[in-house]
């Protein structure tokens, strides 16, 4: 949020040249989103993919999804095409229902809304609805809980850095309506034991949401490449809904995610319907009213451009970078990847190096990445182009870790921050 202070809303607008100069000048300190040293959330599938995503976005940037059925039939087709492809990718059963939202947070919000209204209809005794989430579940579940009046029971433990199945089982009570697992979560990046969660959901008749915002466009292809991936999708019978972000490893322009719900019976609780006003029927399946058609067009175009093999090749490249980084860290000594993450983001931890100081030293050399606490970690989110910087990154890690251990670099004490 921005506090109102200065006055720049001038009576007369700028001429185009002055405006262009101001816009360039205002961006002077910005980083380039996909510069190679950016190892956090820079979902770059390659210049050709970005060109496809941007062209489709720009072509329909003025089109509003809310009028798609009356004015932009192509947007309806794009959405249906994306849902069909994503449904297939996530092994959704025939009759599953999907929608495109503006991002992972909105997909999660709508999943919680659907679960809440489903429970209102089918579990009248759950008068104070609760959802049980692992310690690592994304903050968006708490945002959803707060907005929708669903209490969030967040586990304190994270055994083996995955969901605490025992704790979640014990937390189930008459008000529980929903369980959450992530494939994989943002912190730690290890896929939760979703087979167990699926069993638990079926046994107690609870709504299980799998947050595959990051992994939705990764894990299916890790699997196709022949690596073992524990169950994470609709093949698990207890999974009621999944979120998978197009604007992450789906490589679309920003503002697109898919929420997939197992059946029409469950999906009917997602939407919002209202007609008691002078403008007639209003129905949306998302929080947002107006939505940019460009994001939807971009999603469709990229998926059609890449096909399964395009995604698979990019995942293969990222897994190779992960392997090289993991092996390189072990050679440096005391550093390593936390656990055995199945996907393409992971935490780097150490037992004897101050990770915040290492992080600061690497930031000073231009590297951008996420950070984790408990344990202190630096977290990398690889993209398909990062193979080009693996050696340089490892060389800097080696040097900076040496300086930290020799007390020549002191950390500035900063932990992870994730503020918009
Ligand atoms: C696992 C997970 N879920 C949900 C989200 C939220 O996605 P968004 O930022 O698109 O709202 C993120 C974002 O990084 C995430 O990593």
Short mmCIF file of C-alpha atoms and ligand atoms in Angstrom, two decimals:
data_model
loop_
_atom_site.label_atom_id
_atom_site.label_comp_id
_atom_site.label_asym_id
_atom_site.label_seq_id
_atom_site.Cartn_x
_atom_site.Cartn_y
_atom_site.Cartn_z
CA UNK A 1 0.00 0.00 0.00
CA UNK A 2 1.18 3.52 -0.67
CA UNK A 3 0.60 6.45 1.66
CA UNK A 4 -0.68 9.49 -0.16
CA UNK A 5 1.80 12.34 0.03
CA UNK A 6 3.16 14.24 -2.95
CA UNK A 7 1.33 16.03 -5.74
CA UNK A 8 2.15 14.95 -9.28
CA UNK A 9 -1.29 14.83 -10.91
CA UNK A 10 -0.61 17.86 -13.08
CA UNK A 11 -3.21 19.88 -14.92
CA UNK A 12 -1.50 19.25 -18.25
CA UNK A 13 -0.11 15.88 -19.25
CA UNK A 14 3.42 15.26 -20.48
CA UNK A 15 4.20 15.07 -24.15
CA UNK A 16 5.15 11.63 -25.36
CA UNK A 17 8.90 12.20 -25.48
CA UNK A 18 9.00 13.60 -21.95
CA UNK A 19 6.85 10.74 -20.71
CA UNK A 20 9.08 8.12 -22.34
CA UNK A 21 12.12 9.73 -20.77
CA UNK A 22 10.46 9.74 -17.35
CA UNK A 23 9.45 6.10 -17.63
CA UNK A 24 12.99 5.09 -18.59
CA UNK A 25 14.45 7.16 -15.78
CA UNK A 26 12.05 5.68 -13.20
CA UNK A 27 13.20 2.19 -14.16
CA UNK A 28 16.87 3.06 -13.84
CA UNK A 29 17.37 1.03 -10.68
CA UNK A 30 15.14 -1.90 -11.69
CA UNK A 31 16.62 -5.29 -12.36
CA UNK A 32 15.87 -7.07 -15.61
CA UNK A 33 13.29 -9.75 -14.63
CA UNK A 34 15.02 -12.54 -16.51
CA UNK A 35 18.67 -11.58 -16.14
CA UNK A 36 20.62 -14.75 -15.60
CA UNK A 37 21.72 -13.84 -12.08
CA UNK A 38 18.09 -13.77 -11.00
CA UNK A 39 17.52 -17.12 -9.35
CA UNK A 40 14.16 -16.30 -7.84
CA UNK A 41 10.83 -16.68 -9.56
CA UNK A 42 12.09 -15.72 -13.02
CA UNK A 43 10.15 -18.22 -15.06
CA UNK A 44 11.96 -17.82 -18.33
CA UNK A 45 11.34 -20.56 -20.87
CA UNK A 46 13.68 -18.98 -23.43
CA UNK A 47 13.50 -15.94 -25.71
CA UNK A 48 11.24 -17.68 -28.22
CA UNK A 49 8.75 -18.65 -25.49
CA UNK A 50 8.75 -15.13 -24.05
CA UNK A 51 8.15 -13.74 -27.53
CA UNK A 52 5.15 -16.04 -28.01
CA UNK A 53 3.77 -15.20 -24.54
CA UNK A 54 4.18 -11.45 -25.02
CA UNK A 55 2.77 -11.33 -28.55
CA UNK A 56 -0.40 -13.17 -27.55
CA UNK A 57 -0.72 -11.02 -24.43
CA UNK A 58 -0.35 -7.76 -26.34
CA UNK A 59 -2.76 -8.87 -29.07
CA UNK A 60 -5.56 -9.23 -26.49
CA UNK A 61 -4.43 -6.83 -23.79
CA UNK A 62 -7.57 -4.74 -24.21
CA UNK A 63 -9.99 -7.67 -24.10
CA UNK A 64 -11.83 -8.29 -20.85
CA UNK A 65 -12.53 -11.88 -19.78
CA UNK A 66 -15.76 -10.79 -18.13
CA UNK A 67 -17.21 -10.12 -21.58
CA UNK A 68 -15.72 -13.21 -23.20
CA UNK A 69 -19.04 -14.95 -23.77
CA UNK A 70 -20.56 -11.93 -25.51
CA UNK A 71 -17.65 -10.19 -27.23
CA UNK A 72 -14.50 -12.30 -27.28
CA UNK A 73 -15.34 -15.90 -28.16
CA UNK A 74 -11.63 -16.54 -28.73
CA UNK A 75 -10.98 -15.97 -25.03
CA UNK A 76 -13.56 -18.61 -24.11
CA UNK A 77 -11.84 -20.98 -26.52
CA UNK A 78 -8.42 -20.16 -25.10
CA UNK A 79 -9.68 -20.80 -21.59
CA UNK A 80 -11.32 -24.08 -22.58
CA UNK A 81 -8.16 -25.13 -24.41
CA UNK A 82 -5.95 -24.36 -21.42
CA UNK A 83 -8.29 -26.19 -19.04
CA UNK A 84 -8.35 -29.23 -21.32
CA UNK A 85 -4.54 -29.31 -21.54
CA UNK A 86 -4.00 -28.69 -17.82
CA UNK A 87 -6.67 -31.26 -16.92
CA UNK A 88 -4.84 -33.84 -19.01
CA UNK A 89 -1.50 -32.85 -17.51
CA UNK A 90 -2.84 -33.28 -13.95
CA UNK A 91 -4.75 -36.49 -14.73
CA UNK A 92 -8.08 -34.88 -13.94
CA UNK A 93 -11.02 -37.26 -14.43
CA UNK A 94 -13.60 -36.77 -17.15
CA UNK A 95 -16.06 -34.15 -15.95
CA UNK A 96 -13.55 -32.18 -13.87
CA UNK A 97 -14.03 -28.43 -14.04
CA UNK A 98 -11.32 -25.80 -14.36
CA UNK A 99 -11.09 -22.05 -14.42
CA UNK A 100 -8.37 -19.51 -15.00
CA UNK A 101 -7.76 -17.04 -12.19
CA UNK A 102 -5.29 -14.17 -11.89
CA UNK A 103 -2.69 -16.13 -9.94
CA UNK A 104 -1.90 -18.75 -7.34
CA UNK A 105 -3.34 -16.74 -4.48
CA UNK A 106 -6.67 -16.33 -6.23
CA UNK A 107 -6.81 -20.02 -7.15
CA UNK A 108 -6.24 -20.86 -3.50
CA UNK A 109 -8.88 -18.36 -2.38
CA UNK A 110 -11.44 -19.87 -4.73
CA UNK A 111 -10.56 -23.42 -3.63
CA UNK A 112 -11.14 -22.43 0.00
CA UNK A 113 -14.39 -20.69 -0.97
CA UNK A 114 -15.57 -23.82 -2.80
CA UNK A 115 -14.61 -26.05 0.13
CA UNK A 116 -16.34 -23.74 2.61
CA UNK A 117 -19.60 -23.62 0.66
CA UNK A 118 -19.46 -27.35 -0.05
CA UNK A 119 -19.13 -27.93 3.69
CA UNK A 120 -22.00 -25.55 4.45
CA UNK A 121 -24.18 -27.70 2.21
CA UNK A 122 -22.93 -31.12 3.21
CA UNK A 123 -21.51 -30.77 6.75
CA UNK A 124 -24.02 -28.71 8.71
CA UNK A 125 -22.37 -29.68 11.97
CA UNK A 126 -19.14 -27.90 11.00
CA UNK A 127 -20.42 -24.55 12.24
CA UNK A 128 -16.94 -23.02 12.77
CA UNK A 129 -15.12 -24.32 9.68
CA UNK A 130 -11.43 -25.16 9.94
CA UNK A 131 -8.76 -26.13 7.44
CA UNK A 132 -5.64 -27.99 8.46
CA UNK A 133 -2.48 -26.97 6.63
CA UNK A 134 1.12 -28.11 6.86
CA UNK A 135 3.67 -25.76 8.37
CA UNK A 136 4.95 -25.00 4.87
CA UNK A 137 1.63 -24.19 3.18
CA UNK A 138 1.69 -20.88 1.34
CA UNK A 139 0.64 -17.75 3.24
CA UNK A 140 -2.25 -17.47 0.77
CA UNK A 141 -4.14 -20.11 2.79
CA UNK A 142 -4.09 -17.80 5.81
CA UNK A 143 -5.17 -14.91 3.60
CA UNK A 144 -8.05 -17.06 2.35
CA UNK A 145 -8.95 -18.19 5.86
CA UNK A 146 -9.04 -14.64 7.12
CA UNK A 147 -11.14 -13.40 4.21
CA UNK A 148 -13.54 -16.34 4.15
CA UNK A 149 -13.99 -16.99 7.85
CA UNK A 150 -12.30 -20.37 7.84
CA UNK A 151 -9.96 -21.00 10.77
CA UNK A 152 -6.49 -22.10 9.71
CA UNK A 153 -4.88 -24.79 11.85
CA UNK A 154 -1.23 -24.66 10.81
CA UNK A 155 1.06 -27.46 11.93
CA UNK A 156 4.05 -26.51 14.09
CA UNK A 157 6.20 -29.45 13.04
CA UNK A 158 7.49 -30.43 9.65
CA UNK A 159 9.06 -33.87 10.06
CA UNK A 160 11.62 -34.49 7.35
CA UNK A 161 10.65 -31.03 6.03
CA UNK A 162 7.33 -32.40 4.76
CA UNK A 163 3.73 -32.25 6.03
CA UNK A 164 3.18 -33.62 9.52
CA UNK A 165 0.65 -36.33 8.75
CA UNK A 166 0.38 -37.47 12.37
CA UNK A 167 -0.20 -33.93 13.60
CA UNK A 168 -2.75 -33.27 10.86
CA UNK A 169 -4.59 -36.48 11.73
CA UNK A 170 -4.77 -35.48 15.39
CA UNK A 171 -6.01 -32.00 14.50
CA UNK A 172 -9.11 -33.30 12.68
CA UNK A 173 -12.32 -32.53 14.56
CA UNK A 174 -16.00 -31.96 13.87
CA UNK A 175 -15.33 -28.49 12.42
CA UNK A 176 -12.64 -29.63 10.00
CA UNK A 177 -13.70 -29.22 6.39
CA UNK A 178 -10.45 -29.11 4.45
CA UNK A 179 -6.89 -30.44 4.27
CA UNK A 180 -4.05 -28.90 2.29
CA UNK A 181 -0.84 -30.32 0.85
CA UNK A 182 1.68 -28.82 -1.55
CA UNK A 183 3.41 -30.21 -4.61
CA UNK A 184 5.86 -28.81 -3.67
CA UNK A 185 5.59 -26.01 -1.09
CA UNK A 186 7.46 -22.74 -1.46
CA UNK A 187 9.63 -23.28 1.63
CA UNK A 188 11.82 -26.45 1.60
CA UNK A 189 10.41 -27.53 -1.79
CA UNK A 190 9.82 -31.17 -0.86
CA UNK A 191 6.50 -32.62 -2.07
CA UNK A 192 4.18 -33.40 0.84
CA UNK A 193 3.06 -37.01 1.51
CA UNK A 194 -0.05 -36.52 -0.58
CA UNK A 195 -0.96 -40.20 -0.84
CA UNK A 196 -1.41 -40.21 2.93
CA UNK A 197 -3.33 -36.93 2.83
CA UNK A 198 -5.59 -38.33 0.12
CA UNK A 199 -6.36 -41.34 2.32
CA UNK A 200 -7.06 -39.07 5.26
CA UNK A 201 -9.38 -36.88 3.20
CA UNK A 202 -11.37 -39.88 2.01
CA UNK A 203 -11.56 -41.42 5.46
CA UNK A 204 -12.89 -38.23 7.07
CA UNK A 205 -14.79 -36.89 4.03
CA UNK A 206 -12.72 -33.72 3.81
CA UNK A 207 -11.86 -31.49 0.86
CA UNK A 208 -8.18 -31.96 -0.06
CA UNK A 209 -6.56 -29.15 -2.02
CA UNK A 210 -3.16 -29.77 -3.58
CA UNK A 211 -1.25 -26.55 -4.09
CA UNK A 212 0.77 -27.23 -7.23
CA UNK A 213 1.17 -23.55 -8.05
CA UNK A 214 4.90 -24.05 -8.51
CA UNK A 215 5.04 -27.75 -9.33
CA UNK A 216 1.98 -28.14 -11.54
CA UNK A 217 3.93 -27.52 -14.74
CA UNK A 218 7.06 -29.27 -13.46
CA UNK A 219 6.26 -32.54 -11.71
CA UNK A 220 4.28 -34.12 -14.58
CA UNK A 221 7.35 -33.70 -16.77
CA UNK A 222 9.80 -34.83 -14.08
CA UNK A 223 7.70 -37.98 -14.07
CA UNK A 224 7.66 -38.22 -17.88
CA UNK A 225 11.45 -38.00 -17.81
CA UNK A 226 11.47 -41.22 -15.81
CA UNK A 227 12.22 -39.85 -12.35
CA UNK A 228 10.25 -41.05 -9.40
CA UNK A 229 7.69 -38.56 -8.15
CA UNK A 230 5.28 -39.44 -5.33
CA UNK A 231 1.57 -39.13 -6.13
CA UNK A 232 0.52 -35.50 -6.35
CA UNK A 233 -2.35 -35.17 -8.80
CA UNK A 234 -5.92 -36.31 -9.45
CA UNK A 235 -4.78 -39.93 -9.68
CA UNK A 236 -5.01 -39.74 -5.90
CA UNK A 237 -8.72 -40.31 -5.32
CA UNK A 238 -8.95 -37.97 -2.33
CA UNK A 239 -7.79 -34.88 -4.21
CA UNK A 240 -10.74 -32.51 -4.62
CA UNK A 241 -8.92 -29.57 -6.19
CA UNK A 242 -5.54 -28.43 -7.47
CA UNK A 243 -3.95 -25.09 -8.27
CA UNK A 244 -1.26 -24.84 -10.99
CA UNK A 245 0.14 -21.51 -12.09
CA UNK A 246 0.38 -20.66 -15.74
CA UNK A 247 2.42 -17.55 -14.94
CA UNK A 248 5.08 -19.59 -13.16
CA UNK A 249 6.47 -22.67 -14.95
CA UNK A 250 3.62 -22.46 -17.46
CA UNK A 251 5.61 -19.48 -18.89
CA UNK A 252 2.59 -17.27 -19.66
CA UNK A 253 2.54 -13.53 -19.08
CA UNK A 254 1.74 -12.55 -15.48
CA UNK A 255 -1.78 -12.91 -14.20
CA UNK A 256 -2.80 -16.50 -14.87
CA UNK A 257 -3.30 -19.66 -12.83
CA UNK A 258 -5.60 -22.66 -13.09
CA UNK A 259 -7.89 -23.95 -10.39
CA UNK A 260 -9.05 -27.46 -11.26
CA UNK A 261 -11.87 -29.14 -9.33
CA UNK A 262 -12.53 -32.88 -9.54
CA UNK A 263 -16.22 -32.77 -10.50
CA UNK A 264 -19.08 -30.51 -11.41
CA UNK A 265 -20.77 -31.45 -8.15
CA UNK A 266 -17.89 -29.89 -6.20
CA UNK A 267 -17.16 -27.05 -8.64
CA UNK A 268 -20.63 -25.59 -8.32
CA UNK A 269 -19.57 -24.17 -4.95
CA UNK A 270 -16.76 -22.10 -6.47
CA UNK A 271 -18.63 -19.38 -8.32
CA UNK A 272 -20.40 -16.26 -7.13
CA UNK A 273 -23.88 -15.57 -8.43
CA UNK A 274 -25.90 -12.41 -7.88
CA UNK A 275 -28.87 -10.88 -9.65
CA UNK A 276 -30.63 -8.60 -7.12
CA UNK A 277 -29.47 -5.35 -8.70
CA UNK A 278 -30.53 -3.40 -11.75
CA UNK A 279 -27.80 -4.79 -14.01
CA UNK A 280 -29.09 -8.37 -14.15
CA UNK A 281 -27.18 -11.61 -13.66
CA UNK A 282 -23.60 -11.34 -12.43
CA UNK A 283 -21.58 -14.53 -12.22
CA UNK A 284 -17.84 -15.03 -11.83
CA UNK A 285 -15.73 -18.00 -10.78
CA UNK A 286 -13.03 -15.69 -9.44
CA UNK A 287 -12.59 -12.88 -6.93
CA UNK A 288 -11.73 -10.46 -9.70
CA UNK A 289 -14.48 -9.07 -11.89
CA UNK A 290 -12.68 -7.71 -14.91
CA UNK A 291 -9.67 -9.80 -15.92
CA UNK A 292 -7.15 -9.17 -18.62
CA UNK A 293 -7.79 -11.37 -21.64
CA UNK A 294 -4.12 -11.01 -22.54
CA UNK A 295 -3.04 -13.30 -19.72
CA UNK A 296 -5.42 -16.02 -20.91
CA UNK A 297 -4.39 -15.66 -24.56
CA UNK A 298 -0.76 -15.78 -23.50
CA UNK A 299 -1.33 -19.00 -21.53
CA UNK A 300 -3.02 -20.71 -24.44
CA UNK A 301 -0.39 -19.60 -26.94
CA UNK A 302 2.54 -20.81 -24.85
CA UNK A 303 0.99 -24.21 -24.12
CA UNK A 304 0.21 -24.72 -27.81
CA UNK A 305 3.69 -23.54 -28.79
CA UNK A 306 5.60 -25.75 -26.36
CA UNK A 307 3.52 -28.91 -26.32
CA UNK A 308 4.44 -31.57 -23.78
CA UNK A 309 7.89 -32.04 -25.27
CA UNK A 310 8.69 -28.33 -24.92
CA UNK A 311 7.91 -28.38 -21.21
CA UNK A 312 9.74 -31.69 -20.79
CA UNK A 313 12.90 -30.35 -22.42
CA UNK A 314 12.91 -27.30 -20.16
CA UNK A 315 12.35 -29.41 -17.06
CA UNK A 316 15.19 -31.70 -18.15
CA UNK A 317 17.51 -28.69 -18.47
CA UNK A 318 16.54 -27.45 -15.00
CA UNK A 319 17.03 -30.87 -13.41
CA UNK A 320 20.49 -30.99 -14.98
CA UNK A 321 21.33 -27.56 -13.50
CA UNK A 322 20.03 -28.75 -10.13
CA UNK A 323 22.24 -31.84 -10.34
CA UNK A 324 25.32 -29.77 -11.21
CA UNK A 325 24.64 -27.29 -8.40
CA UNK A 326 24.08 -30.11 -5.88
CA UNK A 327 27.33 -31.83 -6.85
CA UNK A 328 29.22 -28.53 -6.88
CA UNK A 329 28.03 -27.61 -3.39
CA UNK A 330 29.20 -30.93 -1.98
CA UNK A 331 32.65 -30.30 -3.51
CA UNK A 332 32.77 -26.88 -1.81
CA UNK A 333 32.12 -28.64 1.47
CA UNK A 334 29.60 -28.14 4.26
CA UNK A 335 26.99 -26.90 1.82
CA UNK A 336 24.24 -28.89 0.22
CA UNK A 337 20.69 -29.07 -1.06
CA UNK A 338 18.10 -29.67 1.65
CA UNK A 339 16.56 -33.13 1.22
CA UNK A 340 15.83 -34.52 -2.22
CA UNK A 341 13.52 -31.97 -3.84
CA UNK A 342 11.56 -33.47 -6.71
CA UNK A 343 11.20 -30.28 -8.73
CA UNK A 344 13.19 -27.29 -9.86
CA UNK A 345 13.41 -25.11 -6.77
CA UNK A 346 15.37 -26.00 -3.67
CA UNK A 347 17.03 -24.73 -0.53
CA UNK A 348 20.77 -24.59 0.03
CA UNK A 349 21.76 -25.13 3.64
CA UNK A 350 24.97 -25.55 5.65
CA UNK A 351 25.85 -26.66 9.14
CA UNK A 352 28.84 -24.39 9.59
CA UNK A 353 28.36 -21.37 7.33
CA UNK A 354 26.20 -18.39 8.28
CA UNK A 355 23.69 -18.59 5.45
CA UNK A 356 22.47 -15.01 5.87
CA UNK A 357 26.06 -13.76 5.58
CA UNK A 358 26.60 -16.00 2.55
CA UNK A 359 23.38 -14.65 1.10
CA UNK A 360 24.44 -11.05 1.67
CA UNK A 361 27.83 -11.69 0.09
CA UNK A 362 26.21 -13.28 -2.95
CA UNK A 363 23.67 -10.44 -3.20
CA UNK A 364 26.59 -8.01 -3.25
CA UNK A 365 27.85 -9.87 -6.30
CA UNK A 366 24.53 -9.36 -8.05
CA UNK A 367 22.83 -12.70 -7.36
CA UNK A 368 19.14 -12.62 -6.51
CA UNK A 369 17.42 -15.50 -4.72
CA UNK A 370 14.89 -16.24 -2.03
CA UNK A 371 15.82 -16.92 1.55
CA UNK A 372 14.47 -19.34 4.09
CA UNK A 373 14.58 -19.49 7.88
CA UNK A 374 14.54 -22.56 10.15
CA UNK A 375 16.94 -23.69 8.83
CA UNK A 376 18.56 -20.61 7.38
CA UNK A 377 18.80 -21.17 3.68
CA UNK A 378 19.15 -19.56 0.35
CA UNK A 379 16.57 -20.82 -2.05
CA UNK A 380 16.95 -21.05 -5.80
CA UNK A 381 14.16 -21.23 -8.32
CA UNK A 382 15.77 -22.42 -11.51
CA UNK A 383 14.69 -21.63 -15.00
CA UNK A 384 15.54 -23.22 -18.31
CA UNK A 385 18.39 -20.78 -19.02
CA UNK A 386 20.23 -21.10 -15.72
CA UNK A 387 22.51 -23.84 -17.01
CA UNK A 388 24.63 -21.01 -18.39
CA UNK A 389 25.47 -19.60 -14.96
CA UNK A 390 25.91 -22.72 -12.82
CA UNK A 391 29.73 -22.58 -12.88
CA UNK A 392 29.87 -18.86 -12.14
CA UNK A 393 27.37 -19.26 -9.30
CA UNK A 394 29.32 -22.13 -7.74
CA UNK A 395 32.60 -20.19 -8.04
CA UNK A 396 31.04 -17.24 -6.22
CA UNK A 397 29.53 -19.51 -3.55
CA UNK A 398 32.95 -21.08 -2.97
CA UNK A 399 34.66 -17.71 -2.66
CA UNK A 400 32.02 -16.00 -0.54
CA UNK A 401 31.63 -19.02 1.78
CA UNK A 402 35.41 -18.91 2.31
CA UNK A 403 35.23 -15.22 3.18
CA UNK A 404 32.34 -15.80 5.58
CA UNK A 405 34.19 -18.61 7.31
CA UNK A 406 37.29 -16.42 7.58
CA UNK A 407 35.06 -13.73 9.17
CA UNK A 408 35.82 -11.39 6.31
CA UNK A 409 32.13 -10.96 5.52
CA UNK A 410 29.59 -10.30 8.20
CA UNK A 411 25.93 -10.84 7.59
CA UNK A 412 23.66 -7.84 7.74
CA UNK A 413 21.27 -9.97 9.76
CA UNK A 414 18.48 -10.00 7.21
CA UNK A 415 16.10 -12.92 7.13
CA UNK A 416 13.63 -13.75 4.41
CA UNK A 417 11.22 -11.00 3.42
CA UNK A 418 8.36 -11.40 0.95
CA UNK A 419 6.57 -8.05 0.80
CA UNK A 420 4.78 -6.52 -2.17
C1 LIG B 1 3.52 -23.03 -3.51
C2 LIG B 1 2.92 -21.69 -3.83
N1 LIG B 1 1.59 -21.52 -3.74
C3 LIG B 1 1.00 -20.35 -4.01
C4 LIG B 1 1.74 -19.26 -4.41
C5 LIG B 1 1.05 -17.94 -4.68
O1 LIG B 1 1.10 -17.62 -6.03
P1 LIG B 1 0.89 -16.12 -6.56
O2 LIG B 1 2.06 -15.33 -6.09
O3 LIG B 1 0.81 -16.30 -8.03
O4 LIG B 1 -0.38 -15.59 -6.00
C6 LIG B 1 3.12 -19.38 -4.54
C7 LIG B 1 3.95 -18.25 -4.95
O5 LIG B 1 5.14 -18.32 -5.04
C8 LIG B 1 3.73 -20.62 -4.23
O6 LIG B 1 5.05 -20.79 -4.30
#
